Amino acid sequence: MVSGVQILSKVAADAQAQILTEEALTFLAALHRTFEPTRQALLAAREDAQRRFDSGVPLDFLPETAHIRADPCWICAPPAPGLEDRRVEITGPTDRKMVINALNSGAKTFMADFEDATSPTFAAMVNGQVNLRDAIRRQIDFETGGKKYKLSEKPAVLIVRPRGWHLDEPRVTIDNTPVSGSIFDFAMYFFHNAKELVARGSGPYFYLPKMEHYKEARLWNDVFLFSQSYIGMPHNTIRATVLVETLPAAFQMEEILFELRNHSSGLNCGRWDYIFSFIKKRRADRTAILPDRKDVTMTSPFMDAYVRLLIKTCHKRKVAAMGGMAAQIPIKNDVQANEVAMEKVRLDKLREVTYGHDGTWIAHPLINGIARKVFDENMLGPNQYHVLREEWSVAAKDLLSSSIQGKVTVEGVRSNISTALAYTTAWIAGNGCVPLNYLMEDAATAEITRVQLWQWVHYGVRLETGEPVTAEYVDKLVAELAPEVKKLVHGITDDQLKLTSEYLKAQVRKPWPSEFLTSDLMPYLAAQDGVDAKWHKSAL
């Protein structure tokens, strides 16, 4: 065992033996001891920034980095092998069947997700690492229930999303401190697979989530440089696409690209998390109240401005501007409803490609054909880096505009409560990717529902009926809707549903909403893994 490193859970012993080797843990410890103080300082800086926002200081482009934005000379690294054409990317969790199906989907790339599409039980984390290692080496084929799962001859290019900087990995401590979830996921994947990926003509490629400041991108860049040196790999082999899914990051897109420029493969519109962040970061701003979730679309003014700025920024710096998620899944037993849903996908992808996006996200293999056809017909080359959109101008006020047509309705409140309960209950039961109402939902949707409910209660928003949204009104609907959740989500218990019901009722009563439900509820997963969750604060 490596000095100072403790593995606090015994689950998935075989996967642990394969992944948590002495050499891999030595690498992990080196990363932790080098970078953990910086991570903690950056997380503290997030809290300082939130206090400024709460006091009325508006978000704006940073004056201290104006020279970076104004300098026309710098560009990012050229596309790495397999990343020249990313017109359709499929995303999903890292369980074995999902990995094979996604890699075989026909999409150009597969983002294997250790973050929002995964409930981070320790078994899921270490088994996911085994599955990706085996997929890279083409040793992942298996048979279950009489059905064979076999990797195709030309699978999608693999990209991995580790957890965000804010999340700990409570089952692994170093020097009596929990290791960063980001560092754990990155380190295990990179250590075991980076050289093998390069040898096979690809490389270690990542999606980086939830960043709020360009210095957080600088930390990732430092981790990349350290890691490549550690294993004797040439610098700038790694590539990383940053998900712009927080409101502060939207004001720092160029700075984030600049920090990662030698490792950058672009930016992505993480649109559902971005709506969540828009509400959370402006929690003290009554003018930022949003209507029903269904009315906040990509054509809403602040969302449209964010998309335009991302495309213009990426193409100015010669990297990919990736579009957002089509969460729709096929509706098998209703032809008409399925046609309506698929037309929504087509129109969404058509808007993206005609704006200038270089690719888009899907959540289900059967959606690939629709998205691919739209991009094939409208993007004749491998990307659209040449579409500079110099005619577009996006100001700070555009990114902050909350003038959206729509109301807060009884149905909107009910939908948010039902979705929040269904997803969070599935999550603590070990499922982070949940089909609800023919949409493949992950943590981002649950986060929007949670903070919207808080916002409506906190500001006493009135429904279309004239009735105010109160904590007691939410309590009544939770009691009414909770029994229906067991019909929506399989494999959950009454105790788990009771816990998430109490969690939601507590959330709408808080002075400010919690930062992340995944941080709040992690103690329950850790306890199931046999870990004392003393490192985490209970949200209840």
Coordinates of C-alpha atoms in Angstrom, one line a residue, residues 289-302 401-409 452:
I289 CA -36.6 34.8 -12.0
L290 CA -37.3 32.4 -14.8
P291 CA -40.7 30.9 -15.9
D292 CA -41.6 27.2 -16.3
R293 CA -38.6 25.1 -17.3
K294 CA -40.3 24.2 -20.7
D295 CA -40.3 27.9 -21.6
V296 CA -36.6 28.4 -21.1
T297 CA -35.3 27.3 -24.5
M298 CA -32.2 27.8 -26.7
T299 CA -34.0 30.8 -28.3
S300 CA -34.4 32.5 -24.9
P301 CA -32.3 35.8 -25.1
F302 CA -29.7 34.8 -22.5
S401 CA -31.1 39.1 -20.0
S402 CA -34.0 37.3 -18.3
S403 CA -36.8 38.6 -20.5
I404 CA -38.5 35.4 -21.4
Q405 CA -42.1 34.8 -22.5
G406 CA -43.8 32.5 -20.1
K407 CA -45.3 32.1 -16.7
V408 CA -44.9 30.0 -13.6
T409 CA -47.8 27.5 -13.7
Q452 CA -36.3 26.8 -9.7

